[in-house]
Coordinates of C-alpha atoms in Angstrom, one line a residue:
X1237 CA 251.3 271.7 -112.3
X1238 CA 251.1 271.3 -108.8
X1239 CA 247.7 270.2 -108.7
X1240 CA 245.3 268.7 -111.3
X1241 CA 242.0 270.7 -111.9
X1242 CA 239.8 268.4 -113.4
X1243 CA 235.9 269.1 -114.6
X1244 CA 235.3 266.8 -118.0
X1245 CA 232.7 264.9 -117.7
X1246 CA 234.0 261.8 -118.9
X1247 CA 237.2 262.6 -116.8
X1248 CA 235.2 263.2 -113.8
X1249 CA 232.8 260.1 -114.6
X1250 CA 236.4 257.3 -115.3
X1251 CA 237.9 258.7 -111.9
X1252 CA 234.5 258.6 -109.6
X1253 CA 234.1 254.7 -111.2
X1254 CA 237.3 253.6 -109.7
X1255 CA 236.6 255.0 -105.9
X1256 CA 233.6 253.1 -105.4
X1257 CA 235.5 250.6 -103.2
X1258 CA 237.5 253.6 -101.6
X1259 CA 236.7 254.8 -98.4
X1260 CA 236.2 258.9 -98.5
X1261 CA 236.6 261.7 -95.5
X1262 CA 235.0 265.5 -95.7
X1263 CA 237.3 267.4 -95.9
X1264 CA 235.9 269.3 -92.7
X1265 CA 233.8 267.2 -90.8
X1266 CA 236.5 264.0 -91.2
X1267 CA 232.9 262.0 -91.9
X1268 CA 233.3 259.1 -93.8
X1269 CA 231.1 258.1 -97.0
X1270 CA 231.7 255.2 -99.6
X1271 CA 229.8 256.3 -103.0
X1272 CA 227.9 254.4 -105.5
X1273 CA 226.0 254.6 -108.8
X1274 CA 228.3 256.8 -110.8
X1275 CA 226.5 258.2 -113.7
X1276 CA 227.1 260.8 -116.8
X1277 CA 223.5 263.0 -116.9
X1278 CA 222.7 264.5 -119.9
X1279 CA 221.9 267.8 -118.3
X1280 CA 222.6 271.4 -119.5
X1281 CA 225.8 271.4 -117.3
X1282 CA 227.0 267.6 -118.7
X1283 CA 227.2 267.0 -115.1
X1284 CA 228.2 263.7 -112.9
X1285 CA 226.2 262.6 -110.2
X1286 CA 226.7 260.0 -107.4
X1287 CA 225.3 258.6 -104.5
X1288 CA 226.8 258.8 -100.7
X1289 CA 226.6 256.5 -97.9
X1290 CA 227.9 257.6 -94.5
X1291 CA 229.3 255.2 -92.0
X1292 CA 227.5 257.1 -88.9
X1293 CA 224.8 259.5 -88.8
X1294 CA 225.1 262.0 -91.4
X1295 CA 226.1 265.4 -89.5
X1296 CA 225.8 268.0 -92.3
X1297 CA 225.8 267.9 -95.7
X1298 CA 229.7 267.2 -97.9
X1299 CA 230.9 269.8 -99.8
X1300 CA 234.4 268.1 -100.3
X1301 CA 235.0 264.4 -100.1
X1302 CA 239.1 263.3 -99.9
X1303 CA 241.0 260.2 -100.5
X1304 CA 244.6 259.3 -100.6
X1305 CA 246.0 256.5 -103.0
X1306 CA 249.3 255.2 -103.3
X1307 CA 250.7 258.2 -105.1
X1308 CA 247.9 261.0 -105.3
X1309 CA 246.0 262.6 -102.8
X1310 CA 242.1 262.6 -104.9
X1311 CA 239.5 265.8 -103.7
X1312 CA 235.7 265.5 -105.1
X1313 CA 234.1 268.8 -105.2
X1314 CA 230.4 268.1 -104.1
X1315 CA 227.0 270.0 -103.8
X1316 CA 223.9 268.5 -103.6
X1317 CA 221.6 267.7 -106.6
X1318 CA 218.1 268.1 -104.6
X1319 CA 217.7 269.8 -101.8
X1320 CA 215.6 267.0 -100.4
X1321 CA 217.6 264.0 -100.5
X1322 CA 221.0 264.2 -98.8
X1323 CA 222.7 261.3 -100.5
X1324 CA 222.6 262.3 -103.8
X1325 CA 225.6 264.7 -104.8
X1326 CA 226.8 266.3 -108.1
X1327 CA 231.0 266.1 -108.7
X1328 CA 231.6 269.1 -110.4
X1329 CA 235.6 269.2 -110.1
X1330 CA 238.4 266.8 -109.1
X1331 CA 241.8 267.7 -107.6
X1332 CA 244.6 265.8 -108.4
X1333 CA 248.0 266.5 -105.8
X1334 CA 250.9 264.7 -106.4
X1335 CA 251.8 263.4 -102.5
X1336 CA 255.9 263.7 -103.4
X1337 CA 256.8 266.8 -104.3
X1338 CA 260.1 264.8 -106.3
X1339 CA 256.6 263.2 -108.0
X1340 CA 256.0 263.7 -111.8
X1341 CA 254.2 266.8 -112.8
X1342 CA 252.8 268.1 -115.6
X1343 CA 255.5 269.7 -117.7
X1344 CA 254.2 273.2 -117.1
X1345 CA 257.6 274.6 -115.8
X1346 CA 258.4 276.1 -118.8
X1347 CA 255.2 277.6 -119.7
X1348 CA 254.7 281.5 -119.1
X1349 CA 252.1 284.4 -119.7
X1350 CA 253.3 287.3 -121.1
X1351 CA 251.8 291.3 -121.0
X1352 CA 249.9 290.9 -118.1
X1353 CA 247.4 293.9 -117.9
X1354 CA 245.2 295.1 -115.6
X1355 CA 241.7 297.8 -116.1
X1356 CA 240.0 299.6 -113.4
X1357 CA 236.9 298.1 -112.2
X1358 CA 233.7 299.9 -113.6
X1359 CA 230.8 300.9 -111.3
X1360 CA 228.5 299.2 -113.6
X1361 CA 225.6 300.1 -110.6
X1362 CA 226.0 304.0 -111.3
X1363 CA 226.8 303.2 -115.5
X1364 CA 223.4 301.9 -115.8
X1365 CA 221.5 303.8 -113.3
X1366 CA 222.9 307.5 -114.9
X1367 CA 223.1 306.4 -118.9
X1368 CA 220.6 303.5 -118.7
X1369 CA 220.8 301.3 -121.8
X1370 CA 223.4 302.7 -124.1
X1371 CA 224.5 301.5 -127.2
X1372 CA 227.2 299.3 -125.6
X1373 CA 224.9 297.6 -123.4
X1374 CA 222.4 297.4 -125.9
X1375 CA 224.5 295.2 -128.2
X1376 CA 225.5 293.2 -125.3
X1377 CA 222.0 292.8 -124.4
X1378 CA 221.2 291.2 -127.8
X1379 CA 224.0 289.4 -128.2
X1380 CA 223.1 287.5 -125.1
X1381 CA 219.5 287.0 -125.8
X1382 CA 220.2 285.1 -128.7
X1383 CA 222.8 283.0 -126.9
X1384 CA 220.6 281.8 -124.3
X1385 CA 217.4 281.4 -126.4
X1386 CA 219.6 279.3 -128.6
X1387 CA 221.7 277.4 -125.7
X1388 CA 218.1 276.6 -123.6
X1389 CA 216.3 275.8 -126.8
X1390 CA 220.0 273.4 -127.6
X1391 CA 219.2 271.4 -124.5
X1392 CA 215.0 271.1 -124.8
X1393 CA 213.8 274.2 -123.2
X1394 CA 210.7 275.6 -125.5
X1395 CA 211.6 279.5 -125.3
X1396 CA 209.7 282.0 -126.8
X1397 CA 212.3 284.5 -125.8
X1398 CA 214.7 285.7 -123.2
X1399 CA 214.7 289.2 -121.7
X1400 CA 217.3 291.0 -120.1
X1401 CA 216.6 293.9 -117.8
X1402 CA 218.0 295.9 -115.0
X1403 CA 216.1 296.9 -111.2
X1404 CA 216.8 300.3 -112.2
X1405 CA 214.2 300.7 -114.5
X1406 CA 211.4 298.3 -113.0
X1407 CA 208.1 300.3 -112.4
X1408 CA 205.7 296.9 -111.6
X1409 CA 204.7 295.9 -108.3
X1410 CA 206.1 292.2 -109.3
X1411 CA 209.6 294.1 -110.5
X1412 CA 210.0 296.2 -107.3
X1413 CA 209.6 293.0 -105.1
X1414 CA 212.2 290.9 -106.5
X1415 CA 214.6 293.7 -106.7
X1416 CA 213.9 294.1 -102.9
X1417 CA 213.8 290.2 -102.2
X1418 CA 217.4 289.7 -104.9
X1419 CA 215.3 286.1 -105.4
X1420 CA 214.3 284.5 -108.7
X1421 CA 210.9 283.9 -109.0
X1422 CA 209.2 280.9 -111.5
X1423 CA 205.6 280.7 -112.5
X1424 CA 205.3 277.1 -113.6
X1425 CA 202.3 277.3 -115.5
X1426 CA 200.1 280.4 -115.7
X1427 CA 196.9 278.9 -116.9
X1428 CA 197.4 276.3 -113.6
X1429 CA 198.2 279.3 -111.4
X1430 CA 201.4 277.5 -110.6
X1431 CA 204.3 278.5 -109.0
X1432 CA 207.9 277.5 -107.4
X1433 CA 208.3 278.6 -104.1
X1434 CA 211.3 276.1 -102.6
X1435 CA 215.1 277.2 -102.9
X1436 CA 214.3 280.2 -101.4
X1437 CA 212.5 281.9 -104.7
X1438 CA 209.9 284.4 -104.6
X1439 CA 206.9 283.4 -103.2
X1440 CA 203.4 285.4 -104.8
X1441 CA 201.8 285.0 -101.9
X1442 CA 203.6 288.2 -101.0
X1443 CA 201.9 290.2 -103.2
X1444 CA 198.0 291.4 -103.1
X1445 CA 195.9 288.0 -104.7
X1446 CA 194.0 291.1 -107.4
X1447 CA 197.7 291.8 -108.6
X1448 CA 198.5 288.2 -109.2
X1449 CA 195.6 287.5 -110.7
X1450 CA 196.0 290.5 -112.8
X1451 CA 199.8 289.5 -114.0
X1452 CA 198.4 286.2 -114.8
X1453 CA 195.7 287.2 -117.0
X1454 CA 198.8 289.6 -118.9
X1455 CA 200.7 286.4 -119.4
X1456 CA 197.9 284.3 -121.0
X1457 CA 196.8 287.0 -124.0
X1458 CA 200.3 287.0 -124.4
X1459 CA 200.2 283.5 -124.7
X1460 CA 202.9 283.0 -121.7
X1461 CA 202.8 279.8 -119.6
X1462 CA 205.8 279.8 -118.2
X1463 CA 208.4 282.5 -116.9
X1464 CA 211.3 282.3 -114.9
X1465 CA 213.1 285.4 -113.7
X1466 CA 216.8 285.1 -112.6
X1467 CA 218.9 287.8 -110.7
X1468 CA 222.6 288.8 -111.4
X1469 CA 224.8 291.1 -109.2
X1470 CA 228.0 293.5 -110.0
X1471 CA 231.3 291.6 -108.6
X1472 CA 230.9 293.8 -105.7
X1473 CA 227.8 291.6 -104.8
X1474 CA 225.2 294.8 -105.8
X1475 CA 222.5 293.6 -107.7
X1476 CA 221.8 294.9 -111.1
X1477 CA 219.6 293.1 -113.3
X1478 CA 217.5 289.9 -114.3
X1479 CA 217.7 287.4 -117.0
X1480 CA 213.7 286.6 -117.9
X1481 CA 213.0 283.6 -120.0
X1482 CA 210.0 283.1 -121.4
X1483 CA 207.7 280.1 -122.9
X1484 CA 204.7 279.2 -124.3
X1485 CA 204.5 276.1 -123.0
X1486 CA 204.4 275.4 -119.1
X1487 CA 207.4 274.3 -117.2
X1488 CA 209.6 276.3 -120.3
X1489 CA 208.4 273.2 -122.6
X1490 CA 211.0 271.2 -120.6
X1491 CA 209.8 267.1 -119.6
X1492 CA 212.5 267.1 -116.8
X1493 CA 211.2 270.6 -114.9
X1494 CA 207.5 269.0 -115.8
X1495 CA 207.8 265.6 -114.5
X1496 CA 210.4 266.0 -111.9
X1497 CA 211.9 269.8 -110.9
X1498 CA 214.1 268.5 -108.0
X1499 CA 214.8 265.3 -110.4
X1500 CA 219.0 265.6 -111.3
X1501 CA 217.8 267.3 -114.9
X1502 CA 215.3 269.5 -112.9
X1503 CA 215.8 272.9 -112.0
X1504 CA 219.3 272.6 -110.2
X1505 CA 221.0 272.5 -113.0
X1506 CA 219.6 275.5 -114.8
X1507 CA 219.8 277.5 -112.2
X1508 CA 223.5 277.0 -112.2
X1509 CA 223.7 277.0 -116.0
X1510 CA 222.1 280.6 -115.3
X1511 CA 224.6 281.5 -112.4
X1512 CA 227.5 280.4 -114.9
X1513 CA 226.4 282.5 -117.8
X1514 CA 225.4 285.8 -115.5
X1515 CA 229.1 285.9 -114.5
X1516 CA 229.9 285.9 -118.0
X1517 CA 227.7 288.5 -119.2
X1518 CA 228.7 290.9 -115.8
X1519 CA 232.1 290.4 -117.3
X1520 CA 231.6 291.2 -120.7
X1521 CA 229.5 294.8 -119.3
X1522 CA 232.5 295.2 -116.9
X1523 CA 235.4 294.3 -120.2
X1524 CA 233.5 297.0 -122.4
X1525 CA 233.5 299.7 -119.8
X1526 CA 237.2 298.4 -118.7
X1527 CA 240.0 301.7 -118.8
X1528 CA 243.0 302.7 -118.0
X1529 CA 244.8 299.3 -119.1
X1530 CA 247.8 298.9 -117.2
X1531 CA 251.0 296.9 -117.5
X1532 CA 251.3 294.9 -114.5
X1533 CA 254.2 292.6 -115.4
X1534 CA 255.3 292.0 -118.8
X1535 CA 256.5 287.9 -118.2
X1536 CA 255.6 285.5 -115.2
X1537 CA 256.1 281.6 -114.9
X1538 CA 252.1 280.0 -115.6
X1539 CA 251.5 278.0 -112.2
X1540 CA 248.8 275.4 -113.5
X1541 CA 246.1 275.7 -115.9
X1542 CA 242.0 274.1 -115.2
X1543 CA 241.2 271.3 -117.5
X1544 CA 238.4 273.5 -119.2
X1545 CA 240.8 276.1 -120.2
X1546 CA 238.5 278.5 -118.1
X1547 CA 241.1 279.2 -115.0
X1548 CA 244.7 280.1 -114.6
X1549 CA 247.1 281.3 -111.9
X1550 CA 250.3 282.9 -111.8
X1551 CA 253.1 283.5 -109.7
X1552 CA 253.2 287.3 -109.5
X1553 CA 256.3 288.8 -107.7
X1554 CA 256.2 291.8 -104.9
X1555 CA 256.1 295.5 -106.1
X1556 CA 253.3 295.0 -109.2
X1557 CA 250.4 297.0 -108.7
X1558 CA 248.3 293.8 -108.7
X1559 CA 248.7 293.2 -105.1
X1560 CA 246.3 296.6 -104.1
X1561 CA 243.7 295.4 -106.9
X1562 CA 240.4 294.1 -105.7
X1563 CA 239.1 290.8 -107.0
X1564 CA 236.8 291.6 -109.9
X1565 CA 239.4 293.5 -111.7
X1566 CA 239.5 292.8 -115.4
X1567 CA 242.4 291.2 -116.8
X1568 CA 244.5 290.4 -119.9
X1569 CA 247.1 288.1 -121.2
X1570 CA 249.2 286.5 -123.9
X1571 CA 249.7 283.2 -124.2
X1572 CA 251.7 280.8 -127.0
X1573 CA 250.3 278.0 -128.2
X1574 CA 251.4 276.2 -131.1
X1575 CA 254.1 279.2 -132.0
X1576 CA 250.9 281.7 -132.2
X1577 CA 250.1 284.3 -129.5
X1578 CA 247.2 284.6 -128.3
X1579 CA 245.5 287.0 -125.9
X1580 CA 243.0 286.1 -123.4
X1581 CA 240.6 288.4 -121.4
X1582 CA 239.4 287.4 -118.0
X1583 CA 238.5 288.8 -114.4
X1584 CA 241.0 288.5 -111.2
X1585 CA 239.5 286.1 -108.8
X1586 CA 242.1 285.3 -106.1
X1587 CA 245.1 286.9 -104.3
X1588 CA 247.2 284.8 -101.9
X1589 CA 250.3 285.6 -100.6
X1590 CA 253.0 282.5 -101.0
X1591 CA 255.4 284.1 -99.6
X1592 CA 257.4 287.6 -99.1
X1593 CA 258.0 288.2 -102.6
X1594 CA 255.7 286.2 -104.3
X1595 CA 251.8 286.6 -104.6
X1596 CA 249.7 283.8 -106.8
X1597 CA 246.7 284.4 -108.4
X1598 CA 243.8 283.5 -110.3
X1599 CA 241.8 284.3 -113.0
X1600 CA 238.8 283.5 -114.5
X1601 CA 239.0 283.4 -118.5
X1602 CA 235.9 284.0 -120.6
X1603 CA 236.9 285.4 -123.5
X1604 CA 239.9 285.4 -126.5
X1605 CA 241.0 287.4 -129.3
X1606 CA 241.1 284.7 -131.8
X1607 CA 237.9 282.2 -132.3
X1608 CA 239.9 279.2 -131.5
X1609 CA 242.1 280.1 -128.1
X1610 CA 239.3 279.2 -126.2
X1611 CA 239.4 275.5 -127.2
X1612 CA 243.3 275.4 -127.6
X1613 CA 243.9 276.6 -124.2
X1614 CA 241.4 273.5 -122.8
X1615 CA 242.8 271.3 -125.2
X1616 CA 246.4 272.0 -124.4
X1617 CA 245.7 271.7 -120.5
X1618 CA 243.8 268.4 -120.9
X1619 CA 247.1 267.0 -122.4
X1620 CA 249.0 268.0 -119.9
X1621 CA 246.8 266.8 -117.5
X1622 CA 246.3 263.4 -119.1
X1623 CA 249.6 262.9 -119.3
X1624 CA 250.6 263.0 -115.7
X1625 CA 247.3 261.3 -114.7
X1626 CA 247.3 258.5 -116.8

């Protein structure tokens, strides 16, 4: 492996301890921060969070803070926790980059993919607006549901139910407005007539006061307090649907999102968790309407692996028919691990030319074809990992 890709949080969380007396550049801006208070959060997203200190005036917020030690070169991936206090920062990924390249890596030279194919990208925009909710999607649809009423209720969320839906269909004023906007939108509590409006989510003050007051009153004989209404988008950026979770209680039945909504278990978190799982479901829509599978390569050399198991890249070589595909592109490969193949089913998310006859690229993985692959894989790359790290 050239480079380490690390997201555990107990990785993230022994790593971040040990820079607290190390001086730390943006990557960009060359600003320089020392950090403090490292600390595992028992969020939905298991994140780590730590707290900044700039040397000068702060000049705009770090999105990548850099150190080199003795033999490694160390990148924190940042974003901020709450969008109103600059010093607080979640690290959601560590790179790891040997500074010799005679330097030990992990022993991933010998390691390749194998049947490497490739599936038009579906229009899922048109799918959806000319068949509407077919039996395909409509499995999808409750197969999802249920994972995210059970994951949100997992992590002490009070859900009545989740809803998924698509613009296409919407015939409410509320509907038509967030499909124009592309914003979520989050009524606190119903019976309070409370509402977010900060992170740039729908505010109801855009709509006529009798309309509100008339959606409110449908939410309470419902026995609704709280609703929160996400957006996803296509690949190609289009918007299609909404995720709608639903609660009796207000703030979804949550303390954190009650007590304190900016707070590091507030709503930052879940709104990622929610960006996280709307890729996934866009790719299983995109996998099931996937055709004309392709061969691009039948064996290739496996560049590096992420610590989760969830990312891979490849070193593809000039004339494949990957180089003309656009990012999005569903994907497929076999792996072995422990003497048994198994095949993983992800989407193409980069393309960079190395050289003249070599293009790398990445793929997201989301999905295998035996229960267990997806936990080998992130087991079998943290080993790796560990063992060059350590």
């Amino acid at each position: 492996m050239k480079k380490y890709r690390l997201t555990d949080q107990r990785t993230l969380l022994g790593i971040v301890s040990k820079l607290t007396t190390t001086v730390l550049q943006e990557r960009d801006s060359k600003q320089k921060f020392t950090l403090t208070n490292p600390v595992a959060v028992n969020d939905i997203l298991k994140s780590v969070h730590i707290t900044i200190t700039a040397t000068e005036p702060l000049l705009s917020k770090p999105k990548s803070l850099v150190c080199v030690l003795k033999e490694n070169r160390v990148e924190l991936r940042v974003k901020p926790v709450n969008p109103y206090q600059d010093d607080l920062l979640q690290v959601y990924e560590i790179l790891i980059e040997p500074l010799e390249r005679s330097a030990k890596r992990a022993a991933i030279e010998d390691i390749s993919a194998y049947e490497i194919k490739m599936a038009q990208t579906a229009d899922l925009g048109t799918v959806i607006s000319i068949y509407g909710k077919t039996s395909i999607i409509n499995q999808i649809l409750t197969q999802w549901q249920v994972h995210l009423e059970q994951t949100l209720t997992n992590y002490g969320y009070f859900i009545k139910k989740v809803q998924i839906g698509f613009y296409y269909a919407v015939d409410t004023q509320l509907m038509e407005a967030l499909a124009t906007s592309k914003a979520p939108y989050y009524v606190r509590d119903a019976n309070r007539r409370i509402f977010y409006t900060d992170r740039s989510f729908y505010s109801p003050k855009k709509l006529t006061e009798i309309y509100i007051r008339s959606y409110l009153d449908s939410l309470l004989l419902n026995n609704t307090k709280s609703t929160l209404i996400f957006p996803f988008f296509s690949n190609g950026k289009v918007l299609l649907g909404y995720f709608e979770i639903i609660s009796n209680l207000p703030d979804l039945g949550n303390p954190s999102l009650q007590s304190d909504i900016e707070g590091p278990e507030g709503i930052g978190p879940l709104l990622t968790f929610l960006e996280q799982k709307a890729e996934e479901f866009i790719f299983q829509l995109e996998f099931a309407y996937a055709k004309d599978w392709e061969t691009a390569i039948r064996t290739t050399p496996v560049r590096d692996i992420s610590q989760d198991g969830r990312g891979i890249s490849m070193s593809i070589p000039a004339g494949t028919s990957i180089e003309n595909r656009t990012l999005g592109s569903p994907v497929s490969f076999q792996m072995v691990i422990n003497s048994s193949p198994y095949t993983f089913y992800g989407s193409l998310r980069s393309l960079k030319k190395a050289d003249s006859d070599i293009t790398n690229i990445g793929i997201q993985i989301f999905q295998c074809d035996k229960p267990e692959g997806m936990s080998l894989l992130s087991t079998y790359a943290s080993n790796l990992i560990g063992e060059a790290v350590s």
